[in-house]
Every structure is written in C-alpha cells, then in structure tokens.
Amino acid sequence: MTMTFYELTAHELIEKIHANGADPQGILSSVRQRIHENDGKINAYIRLDDDAEASSASKFPVPIAIKDNICINGKEVTCASKILKGFRAPYDATVITKLKAAGIPIVGQTNMDEFAFGSSTENSSLRPTRNPWNHACVPGGSSGGSAAAVAADEAVWALGSDTGGSIRQPAAFCGVVGLKPTYGRVSRYGLIAFASSLDQIGPLTKDVHDSALLLSIIAGHDPMDSTSADLPVPDYTRALVNDVKGMTIGIPKEYFAEGMAPDVKTAVLAAIEVLKKRGASFREISLPHTGYAVSTYYIVATAEASSNLARFDGVQYGLRCLPHQIRKTPIVDLFEETRDQGFGPESKRRIMLGTYVLSSGYYDAYYLKGQKVRTLIKNDFDEAFKTCDAIITPTSPTTAFKIGEKASDPLAMYLSDICTISANLSGIPAISLPCGFSKDGLPIGLQLLAKPFAEETLFQIAFTYEQNTDWHLRKPGIQD
Amino acid sequence: MTNLTPNDFETVIGLEVHLQFNTRSKIFCGCENAFGREPNSCVCPVCLGLPGTLPVLNKAALDYAIKTALALNCDINAFIKFDRKNYFYPDLPKGYQISQFDFPIGYNGKLTFLSDGKEKTLRIHRAHLEEDAGKLIHDTKQKCSLIDYNRTGTPLMEIVTEPDLRSPQEAYDYLTMLKLNLQYLDVSDCDMEKGSLRCDANISIRPKGQTSLGTKTELKNMNSFRAVKAALMFEQQRQVTMVLAGKKLLQETRLWDEDKQATFTMRTKEEAHDYRYFPEPDLAPFVVSNEKIDAVRKVLPENPYGAFLRLQREYGMSAYDAQILIQDKALTEFFEKCAALYNETKKICNWINTALLKELNERKISITKTQIDAERFTAVIRKVEDGAISNLSGKEILPELLTSSRTIDELVSEKGLAQVSDDAALEALIDGVLKQNAHVVEQIKNGNQGAVGFLIGAAMKASQGKANPKKAGDILKRRLNND
Amino acid sequence: MVTSKEITYISCLARINLTQTEIDSLSENMENILGYIAQLETLDVNDIKPTSHVLPLKNVYREDMVTSCFTREQAMSIAVASLNGFFKVPQIIE
Ligand SMILES: [Mg+2]
Ligand SMILES: [Zn+2]
C-alpha cells in the first residue's frame, strides 16, 4: 500500500522530493487536507496559516506546526490565553527565522496549556486537545497540540517548548519523539517565557531521524539570547548510528520505585533488554534528590513565571478590561480587571504561588532554598554522568489519563511531571521516544537523558532502539 | 521636647541620584539612546518588553558604570549580577525593572567637596546599574495618561549616599561636585531639565546629640539643584515646626511643587513596597577582574577636587581662582598648557578667569569648540606685559583667537594695535600735548598734581591708544619737572 | 496556613482582582502545594550555593552599536489604545 504524503516522515519526504517523487506544494496540500478532515476531532490547532507556501527551491520544504507561544512576525500569538487575544507578534522568534531560511512552511499554530502551565492541554482557554489514540484522553501537555498534530499526521513535524516536560510528556502520551535540548542549545528569543531558566524549544517528530534533522536546523548561538551557548552545531543526523556497543546506561533506582504503572514498567524494562542486545551495558545508579525535584520546580518555575507574566497588564497590547465601577484607581483597576479576566485558573494559581514564594519574608525559605536544592539535583546528574553515557527512565509514570481526571487536583497534576522535571532543573538534554503500548492501547514513552550538549549520545541510543523496534511506525486508527 | 528651640535640632539628609549614561545605544537593545525624538520612535521589541524578547547588556553601559563607581572611590564587586525589581506601572513595559539588588557594581565609596569653604567627605552607600522607564504625560483635558517608551532602556546609574549631609546647602554643594565629577568622566549630560540627572532626597531632623535617626520624608519632583535645596529647606522648617508643636511626623513621600515652593504629601500607595527581587535569569553574571579595574583606574581623569587642591599647591593659585578654573575640565587643561609656556601663572589665571571666561560665557560656548590655543593666548599676555601692545588691545584681540587661527602679529598689525614705545615719537607726541594744554600745565605748576593724569589721557587719545602709557607718563613727568 | 488575608495581599502584589470564591479555592490549593513543598525543610542546604543559571556563562554582552528599530507606525500597530502616537491609559492620579 502506498502511503499518502501526510503519513510520511520529513526525511522520507525530502528524499522523495530529491528523487522527483513529490513536489513541496503537493505535500503541503496533503497535510492541509489531513488537518481539514481530522482536526475537528483532535483540536490540535489554534489557527492555520493558509498563506504558507512551499517551494521546491528550498532545502526542507516540509510543513511544520508551531506551538502557540513562539512568535511569528505578523501572526497572532496567544499562548492559548485570553489575555493575548488579538496580539500579532511584530517580529520573528530566532527559531522561526531559521525555519524560514530553511524554507520550511508553517501550516499553523498549535494548542497548549495556557502559558504552558499544565500537563494535559486542558488549561487552554479555547478548548482541550484530544489524544489521537483515544479521544477521551488528554494528549499530555503543555505542547499537547504539537504532539497530537504529529501523532495524527496533521503535521510532518512540530516545535514545542519544554519547561518541566512539556515536549517529552505529550510526546510519550501521543506516541511520537520529543526532544528537550540542553539549556542554551536553542535560542529562546521569541519564545514567550514561562520560566526563563528552564525553558527550551525543541522538536516533536515522527521518528528520531527527524528529531536530529530539526535540531540541526534550529540549534545554535544567538546574540539576541544572552543564555544561548556559543558552541558549534554538529550535523546531528551523523549521530544516527545503529550501534550502542560500549555505552553505559544508568538506571536510576529512584525512578523505578513506586507509583509507576505496571505496563509502563514492563515496557521500559523490555526496552532495556533491546539495548542490551545491541551491546549497551546497564548499571543501577542513584539520583538521591529526585524526590525533591517537584517541590523545587514549583518554586523556581512559578517565581519566574509570576515575573514573566507581569507584562500582561492591559497597558500596551492584547486584552484590556476595566471594571464597571471604580475600585482603587483607574490604572490599578485596569491592571487588576484585565488580569482577572485574561488569565485562567491555573495561570492565576501559578502567578499567585510564584508571587508568594518571592514575597517579603518568604524569599529565603522558598526561592533561595529552591535554588540551592536545584544545585543538589544538578550535582546528582554530574555525579551520575561520571560513570554513565546516558540515563534511562520512563517519560511519565503513567500513560495518558482521561480528560477531566486530574483537573480538580492541581498537586496530582504537578506530580505527574516527576520523571521529566529534573532535566530542566539541571539543564541537561532528554528525549522521549515510543517504547510500547498499554493494555488499553495507549502509547508509552521511554526517556533518555545525557550530559549537557550530548544530544548526539541521545540520538545514537534512540536511533538504535528505534531501528530494532517498530513502535514508531504504528499510527492511531481513525476514530469518530 | 517643648522646651527645645529650632536651633537645638540637627538635620540629616541622604540623596539618591539617578544618572542617565550617554552611550550610543540603550542598555539592553540596539535602539538609539536619544533625547527629544518623536514619541515611540526609538523603540524595538526588546525595550517595549514584548513577549518573547530578551535583554543583552551593552558593554559600554557596564564600562561607564565601573568608571563612575571608581571615580566615586567605590569598591567594585568582582561578581556582578542583575536582578528583577517587580512592580506594576504603565511606564514599565515588562512589569519589572532590570536592576541590581545584592551585588551592585560599586559600594562603600566617598566623595570630597567644599561646603562653606570647608572640606567635607560624604560616604557613598552604593552605585548600581539599571534600566530607565518610559515617560508618562498626563493629559487632564482628555482625562488620560500618555506613554512614550523612547526613554525605556536608557542606561541608568543609581548613586545612593549615606545620610551624611547636615544642611540643604551641603546637599547642594555635594550635587554640584558630583555633577562636576560626572562631567569630568564624560559619561552623562547631567542635565536635570532633560532628566539625564534626577535627584530624590531623604530628610529627617533630630535633637542635637541624638544618634538615632528621626522619622524621614522622601522628597521627589525637584527639577534643579536649586529646587533640591529649596525643597530641603522647606522640609527642614516644616519638620522642626511640627516637632516643636508636639506633632508626630509621618514617614512619607512628598512632592516638591515648584510654583508654590512647598512640598505636598504624595497620594499614599495602598500597600507597602514588596519588590520581590530575584536574580535576572535572562542575563548571565559578570566577573570584573582586577586587571580590568586597574585598566579603568589608569585612564580615569583627575577628579575636580584633586585638581582644585593641586592648582593651589603647584601654581600658588588662590582657592577662589582654582574654584573657578575647575568648573570646566577643559579650562583647567588649557591653563596648564599655558603655564607650561609662560611662567606668569597668576597673570594667565587672571586672563582666563576674567577676559576669556567672559568671551566664552557671552557666546555660551565651550573652550574646546573654539580655535584658541595656548601658544597664541600666552603670546598675547606676553605682548601686554612687554608693553608691545596695551592691555586694552590685548582684550580686543582675544575674540579673534576664538574664531580664527591667524598669528598674533598678523592680528596686531591688521588692527594697527602696535604700541608706540619709540622715544623720539613719544617726545614729539608729548610736545604737542603740552602745547595744546598750556593752561593745564599752568595748573600743575601751581600745585595741582592731579591734573597730570589728564595730560596722560590726552596723550593716549592723541595716539589713538597706541602710546605706551608707562613710557609716555615718564616723559611727561620729566618734561614737567624740567620745564 | 495560608490565610485569606495573605491571599488578598499576594493578589494585590500580583495585580489580580479575585472573587471570594477564588480566594477560598486558592487558599486551599496553595495550602496543599506549600504543604507538599515543606518537604524541603528536611534538607540541610546551608553550605550549598544556589543555582540561578545552569550553564557556566559569564560576561555575555554586545558592543555599543545602534541597530534599526521600529518605525512609529510599527510600534503603535500593537497598541490596544493610543492617541497621537502615544500609548494611552486612563488618567494616572499621583
Ligand atoms: Mg532605581
Ligand atoms: Zn529597543
């Protein structure tokens, strides 16, 4: 059976173009057709760009979807929030500049948890995105729209952002490949900040090859981002070698302790066996401060978020609301009413928590303490990478949960990020790739972590695993 | 306390100066750092604080800050970081100001200045770098406020003193010396009217002898050094009157009203300041090496107070003259160039502080913007001293030196200012004067010595001012005595 | 215990107008989350340096050069309210 364009990966499509078996405009139409037929059920997109064009003159004319927190010149960008309704970014994010230079057409902007606050994409002010494998389930989050779009073949590849697992967890839930690069590997300029010291933009793709390809395009030093690393960008596709002989992979015992769903545990242990057969050796390691990661994360991330979101105050752009009756002074009323109406409940919760931990008298007990524990968590990894090339864990302790299941329990939702948060706190790269399915047919994600700027190690192990399994080839069936 | 009199109180003042640096571009983006442009015409995504944008520090802003902190004799932090100061205000586009909290660039500084003829040293608490906010214009007719973000992101240095000042005059004198120091560094226009230098003041009073501080008020909205002094004087008086009347002072912010020449309570904000400072995650920290500090220190210009002392010591100049000279670094440098060419330093100083300054002030021009040079300037003074030209002629040539590069000899001959010192010519001149004023000669012979001056004047007039007055006088006196 | 007075103070700092229902539910949420975070109290971190930046970057700056900026029209095109080339807000009373 021949596959339609939208079902293929980016590297397959590029090969076809080069072999004159496909024209870029045809690929774009195919993806658009797929979105048209399918997105009414999935809600992966917030808005589509009907003007985007694909040219055969460009290097990678394969359509991409962009999370709605990355600025595209002239396009509305809202972070799925009411407060940015109508705001058109007057400039391109650095990653967008790079995509445009590579000739990659942007088909649309994808749904997300408001300001990337969440793990389910239920916190979008518009509507929840559905998991393509089971429409009653969440796609994960916060890059749920991007993950669902790739899983449902509504985009060949996509960009997301990852602050505490927001690329990897939805990738796991939707059965696609998600990479959080090393902090500083990809420019944050133009990414609407959630937590500046944790945020990274990264690819969501159908396989490891595309992930390496897309990272090669978007990575690199940016003089507009003081926190971007001034290091050369390798051609990551050269790391796609089907061999892990001589590699040592650590199994952190803290991740395999309690709370892991049996299906997930079985799948991850089976994945370890696959890699063992290909020559990798495994050793048990300890990351002793893992249990403190969620607490640390929710201090550091909310504190930074409370400050980053202060600019949304109704003065310059986006939403502006005034109360019917004057409460304090006209300008304070404008701030308070705009922010009351513009932010959803989870945004308010995080802004409040972040403001609280920074407020007078609490700084030392919370924020400073959080930053110190962050050092301990980072040290754990430094220590582990003295004896390991990589670390293997599940991406999430469970598969996708039901829409609404955790919506009323913020703490339970926060704890679902337990496997992914530490990579952001320590700045290291991590990848999630499909490693099986639960009994009820939901994808399971395998997470690999490596030392800073060792993305090539991740690609090599992930590629080897992928070459020896076929989970990544499975596609969700059409559901009603 | 009721038995106290106003004289029993001591005033305690601390000042907080915000200084805009005159770098080419803004502190965190490449927008031009300009004043007086069309509203919102020098802005970009970064300084507008648009979502997704990030700051990148202008190296020159950091260099200027280090230079300024060193000039204020501060210790420099080897580790510098920026912090976010969080508060909401429409002129602050990001909802926070990038500032410095616990690791300011400079701390523990001091500045020496003269107040009431006495030397005074004020301690500088800290000096830190931050970004300026936008400008608000209140439109009462349209019942709205308008925002211009051009000023947003101008590099700003905040210089905070210890509460070491004891009178409004001292505050004024400190500000004058601070401004002079900053002008020597050439880091800022220091123009209060343009807002490139702004000053807030803290003032409290306490009974003399008391060591703890009284309740302070913070004064804002002063647009000149004179206004700072006036506001402090008003506030000093108000506080003394309140305390003597047995009333309790409130810790508050008061605004200076220039028209009413009085301070008024600012509408109090409904909550305390809780700025939630935390390290700016978008900027990496900065490490200032000792080599860097030494390099900057090496090229630091002499500070004006040091120049003031040295001019007196090296040239025997009066404090009065030195004080005038140091008001302009270029003028001091000009003086020293002249002094190297001609050892009559007192005369050079007089010429600069009177004749030259008058010409410069009339033209409202800096000496560096004129054609004058030390060689020609000292040549003029020399000619006057040698009697080659008259004092008056010297002053007539001076303006020409500002606008042309012609030689003194050219100017003297062109204007016909060469002084007549030739004996035969002067004898002939005096002959004529004596003949024409025979009646005056008669009066002198009858004992009216005062009339001699009249004859000298007549001789000068007859020579159109070119006669050497000393020689002409000598000849006249000899002839009167002999005849 | 996070009192509703504290919530009100924090909401004032964060400039969010909250209804009593929101205050009550936030008070409960924050109580839970802060209760969980309290686990950090068991860690002794006295001798640990805080991490603000995961990368060991320092002295990142740009040269003092002017680059092109927005035209006034571009700047004002994002404005939610404007007048004569200014951003406009309700009158601020000082
Ligand atoms: Mg300040
Ligand atoms: Zn700018």
PDB file of C-alpha atoms in Angstrom, chain B residues 23-27 29-32 38-43 45 48 50 56-60 88-90 136-138 140 143-149 267 271 274 276 279-281 283-287, chain C residues 9-16 50-53 55-76 78 81-94:
ATOM      1  CA  THR B  23      26.016  55.619  25.477  1.00  0.00           C
ATOM      2  CA  ARG B  24      25.172  55.371  21.787  1.00  0.00           C
ATOM      3  CA  SER B  25      22.603  52.595  22.203  1.00  0.00           C
ATOM      4  CA  LYS B  26      20.297  51.579  25.029  1.00  0.00           C
ATOM      5  CA  ILE B  27      21.318  49.277  27.858  1.00  0.00           C
ATOM      6  CA  CYS B  29      18.875  46.613  22.986  1.00  0.00           C
ATOM      7  CA  GLY B  30      20.339  48.361  19.961  1.00  0.00           C
ATOM      8  CA  CYS B  31      17.858  51.259  19.890  1.00  0.00           C
ATOM      9  CA  GLU B  32      19.453  54.675  19.762  1.00  0.00           C
ATOM     10  CA  GLU B  38       9.167  61.827  18.316  1.00  0.00           C
ATOM     11  CA  PRO B  39       7.305  59.736  20.904  1.00  0.00           C
ATOM     12  CA  ASN B  40       7.699  55.972  20.468  1.00  0.00           C
ATOM     13  CA  SER B  41      10.116  56.337  17.566  1.00  0.00           C
ATOM     14  CA  CYS B  42      13.193  54.874  19.307  1.00  0.00           C
ATOM     15  CA  VAL B  43      11.718  51.556  20.389  1.00  0.00           C
ATOM     16  CA  PRO B  45      10.520  44.599  20.608  1.00  0.00           C
ATOM     17  CA  LEU B  48       8.920  47.617  24.522  1.00  0.00           C
ATOM     18  CA  LEU B  50       7.209  42.449  24.049  1.00  0.00           C
ATOM     19  CA  VAL B  56      21.589  41.654  26.079  1.00  0.00           C
ATOM     20  CA  LEU B  57      23.815  44.017  28.055  1.00  0.00           C
ATOM     21  CA  ASN B  58      25.529  46.928  26.313  1.00  0.00           C
ATOM     22  CA  LYS B  59      29.223  46.618  27.212  1.00  0.00           C
ATOM     23  CA  ALA B  60      29.665  50.387  27.232  1.00  0.00           C
ATOM     24  CA  PHE B  88       3.365  47.414  38.077  1.00  0.00           C
ATOM     25  CA  TYR B  89       3.367  50.829  36.477  1.00  0.00           C
ATOM     26  CA  PRO B  90       2.348  51.836  32.948  1.00  0.00           C
ATOM     27  CA  LEU B 136       4.259  59.499  31.215  1.00  0.00           C
ATOM     28  CA  ILE B 137       2.411  62.583  30.128  1.00  0.00           C
ATOM     29  CA  HIS B 138      -0.785  63.415  31.964  1.00  0.00           C
ATOM     30  CA  THR B 140      -6.015  66.385  32.068  1.00  0.00           C
ATOM     31  CA  LYS B 143      -8.636  62.562  31.122  1.00  0.00           C
ATOM     32  CA  CYS B 144      -5.916  60.127  30.176  1.00  0.00           C
ATOM     33  CA  SER B 145      -2.225  59.496  30.526  1.00  0.00           C
ATOM     34  CA  LEU B 146       0.010  59.011  27.518  1.00  0.00           C
ATOM     35  CA  ILE B 147       3.115  56.867  27.379  1.00  0.00           C
ATOM     36  CA  ASP B 148       6.291  57.409  25.375  1.00  0.00           C
ATOM     37  CA  TYR B 149       8.654  54.437  25.622  1.00  0.00           C
ATOM     38  CA  ARG B 267      -1.153  60.126  47.440  1.00  0.00           C
ATOM     39  CA  GLU B 271       0.315  48.727  50.006  1.00  0.00           C
ATOM     40  CA  ASP B 274       7.417  44.479  48.148  1.00  0.00           C
ATOM     41  CA  ARG B 276      10.200  40.596  45.089  1.00  0.00           C
ATOM     42  CA  PRO B 279      18.278  37.151  40.047  1.00  0.00           C
ATOM     43  CA  GLU B 280      17.529  38.022  36.396  1.00  0.00           C
ATOM     44  CA  PRO B 281      17.510  34.605  34.678  1.00  0.00           C
ATOM     45  CA  LEU B 283      21.325  37.631  31.905  1.00  0.00           C
ATOM     46  CA  ALA B 284      24.450  35.716  32.805  1.00  0.00           C
ATOM     47  CA  PRO B 285      26.527  37.170  35.653  1.00  0.00           C
ATOM     48  CA  PHE B 286      29.579  39.374  35.064  1.00  0.00           C
ATOM     49  CA  VAL B 287      33.011  38.982  36.521  1.00  0.00           C
TER      50      VAL B 287
ATOM     51  CA  TYR C   9      -2.116  40.705  49.882  1.00  0.00           C
ATOM     52  CA  ILE C  10      -0.471  38.464  47.272  1.00  0.00           C
ATOM     53  CA  SER C  11      -3.250  39.118  44.741  1.00  0.00           C
ATOM     54  CA  CYS C  12      -2.665  42.812  45.299  1.00  0.00           C
ATOM     55  CA  LEU C  13       1.054  42.407  44.543  1.00  0.00           C
ATOM     56  CA  ALA C  14       0.225  40.269  41.513  1.00  0.00           C
ATOM     57  CA  ARG C  15      -2.459  42.760  40.441  1.00  0.00           C
ATOM     58  CA  ILE C  16      -5.200  40.207  40.014  1.00  0.00           C
ATOM     59  CA  PRO C  50      22.230  28.478  44.806  1.00  0.00           C
ATOM     60  CA  THR C  51      21.900  27.797  41.051  1.00  0.00           C
ATOM     61  CA  SER C  52      20.448  30.683  39.042  1.00  0.00           C
ATOM     62  CA  HIS C  53      21.967  29.613  35.750  1.00  0.00           C
ATOM     63  CA  LEU C  55      25.271  26.998  32.169  1.00  0.00           C
ATOM     64  CA  PRO C  56      28.555  28.454  33.429  1.00  0.00           C
ATOM     65  CA  LEU C  57      28.158  31.533  31.212  1.00  0.00           C
ATOM     66  CA  LYS C  58      29.594  34.894  32.210  1.00  0.00           C
ATOM     67  CA  ASN C  59      30.310  38.315  30.704  1.00  0.00           C
ATOM     68  CA  VAL C  60      27.825  37.994  27.851  1.00  0.00           C
ATOM     69  CA  TYR C  61      27.327  41.384  26.268  1.00  0.00           C
ATOM     70  CA  ARG C  62      27.107  43.256  22.996  1.00  0.00           C
ATOM     71  CA  GLU C  63      29.085  46.203  21.666  1.00  0.00           C
ATOM     72  CA  ASP C  64      27.567  49.678  21.934  1.00  0.00           C
ATOM     73  CA  MET C  65      26.146  49.866  18.430  1.00  0.00           C
ATOM     74  CA  VAL C  66      22.861  51.290  17.217  1.00  0.00           C
ATOM     75  CA  THR C  67      20.693  48.870  15.264  1.00  0.00           C
ATOM     76  CA  SER C  68      17.493  49.630  13.424  1.00  0.00           C
ATOM     77  CA  CYS C  69      14.350  49.989  15.492  1.00  0.00           C
ATOM     78  CA  PHE C  70      10.608  50.152  14.846  1.00  0.00           C
ATOM     79  CA  THR C  71       9.012  52.941  12.911  1.00  0.00           C
ATOM     80  CA  ARG C  72       6.389  54.784  14.942  1.00  0.00           C
ATOM     81  CA  GLU C  73       3.687  53.062  12.903  1.00  0.00           C
ATOM     82  CA  GLN C  74       5.129  49.630  13.676  1.00  0.00           C
ATOM     83  CA  ALA C  75       5.337  50.478  17.362  1.00  0.00           C
ATOM     84  CA  MET C  76       1.795  51.743  17.518  1.00  0.00           C
ATOM     85  CA  ILE C  78       0.387  46.672  18.617  1.00  0.00           C
ATOM     86  CA  ALA C  81      -5.262  52.095  22.896  1.00  0.00           C
ATOM     87  CA  SER C  82      -3.362  55.068  21.501  1.00  0.00           C
ATOM     88  CA  LEU C  83      -3.540  58.823  20.981  1.00  0.00           C
ATOM     89  CA  ASN C  84      -1.265  60.926  18.745  1.00  0.00           C
ATOM     90  CA  GLY C  85       1.464  58.299  18.619  1.00  0.00           C
ATOM     91  CA  PHE C  86       1.395  57.607  22.347  1.00  0.00           C
ATOM     92  CA  PHE C  87       0.147  54.534  24.157  1.00  0.00           C
ATOM     93  CA  LYS C  88      -2.925  55.599  26.099  1.00  0.00           C
ATOM     94  CA  VAL C  89      -4.143  54.598  29.568  1.00  0.00           C
ATOM     95  CA  PRO C  90      -6.742  56.050  31.930  1.00  0.00           C
ATOM     96  CA  GLN C  91      -5.510  59.089  33.785  1.00  0.00           C
ATOM     97  CA  ILE C  92      -2.983  58.336  36.477  1.00  0.00           C
ATOM     98  CA  ILE C  93      -3.549  60.309  39.630  1.00  0.00           C
ATOM     99  CA  GLU C  94      -0.488  60.874  41.777  1.00  0.00           C
TER     100      GLU C  94
END
